[in-house]
XYZ file of C-alpha atoms in Angstrom:
80
model
C -4.747 -12.108 -11.771
C -8.214 -13.176 -11.485
C -10.140 -12.491 -8.518
C -9.698 -16.805 -8.030
C -6.359 -16.451 -8.440
C -6.363 -13.936 -5.264
C -8.606 -15.807 -3.262
C -6.793 -16.768 0.546
C -4.089 -14.561 0.039
C -2.965 -13.098 3.108
C -3.875 -9.419 4.633
C -2.421 -6.444 2.206
C -1.346 -3.143 3.101
C -1.383 -1.684 -0.178
C -0.469 1.988 -0.372
C 0.136 4.276 -3.514
C 1.051 7.788 -3.649
C -0.802 9.968 -5.721
C 1.025 11.531 -7.774
C 2.390 8.086 -9.091
C 1.933 7.421 -12.911
C 1.047 3.488 -11.191
C -1.391 4.825 -8.702
C -4.299 3.574 -10.558
C -3.062 -0.319 -10.952
C -1.966 0.354 -6.980
C -5.473 1.045 -5.826
C -7.317 -1.690 -8.801
C -5.182 -4.594 -7.178
C -6.322 -3.287 -3.915
C -10.124 -3.475 -4.792
C -9.468 -6.477 -6.542
C -8.125 -8.068 -3.299
C -10.926 -6.925 -1.866
C -13.285 -8.515 -4.039
C -11.479 -11.722 -3.635
C -11.880 -11.283 0.363
C -8.753 -10.408 1.275
C -7.960 -8.795 4.054
C -6.947 -5.472 2.249
C -6.199 -2.014 3.974
C -5.446 0.836 1.041
C -4.212 4.276 1.569
C -3.378 6.776 -0.462
C -0.813 9.362 0.212
C -1.361 12.108 -1.909
C 1.208 14.584 -2.814
C 3.715 11.798 -2.941
C 5.721 10.767 -5.805
C 7.059 7.162 -6.725
C 9.536 5.340 -4.238
C 8.894 8.289 -2.090
C 9.990 6.229 1.246
C 13.491 5.376 -1.073
C 14.291 9.184 -1.286
C 16.679 10.455 1.350
C 15.414 14.205 -0.300
C 12.045 13.565 1.346
C 12.517 10.642 3.867
C 11.860 13.093 6.885
C 8.116 14.385 5.542
C 5.628 13.489 7.912
C 3.651 11.113 4.965
C 6.284 9.526 4.799
C 6.807 8.721 7.942
C 3.579 7.896 8.561
C 3.410 5.384 5.627
C 6.998 3.758 6.973
C 4.822 3.247 10.214
C 1.894 2.023 9.180
C 3.856 -0.799 7.042
C 5.804 -1.566 9.570
C 2.893 -1.831 12.287
C 1.441 -3.907 9.662
C 4.090 -6.516 9.387
C 4.022 -6.667 12.968
C 1.089 -7.223 13.760
C 0.723 -9.893 10.806
C 4.203 -11.931 11.584
C 2.920 -13.302 15.487
């Protein structure tokens, strides 16, 4: 999407995983949102893999719990 197409989007939370092959694309998207004037929070969870929040084996890792808590707090903030 162009910067012009992204203008006016709602606030965004972009969470990336340090060991995810899509990490760079997610972080580039966050930068582009920022350039378009969209309020964006970008966080990288180092050591995590793609789909970290949905894998039972890592669901209790502190970083996963933190990422899910952050996502729920952002939703609550913007859905008032």
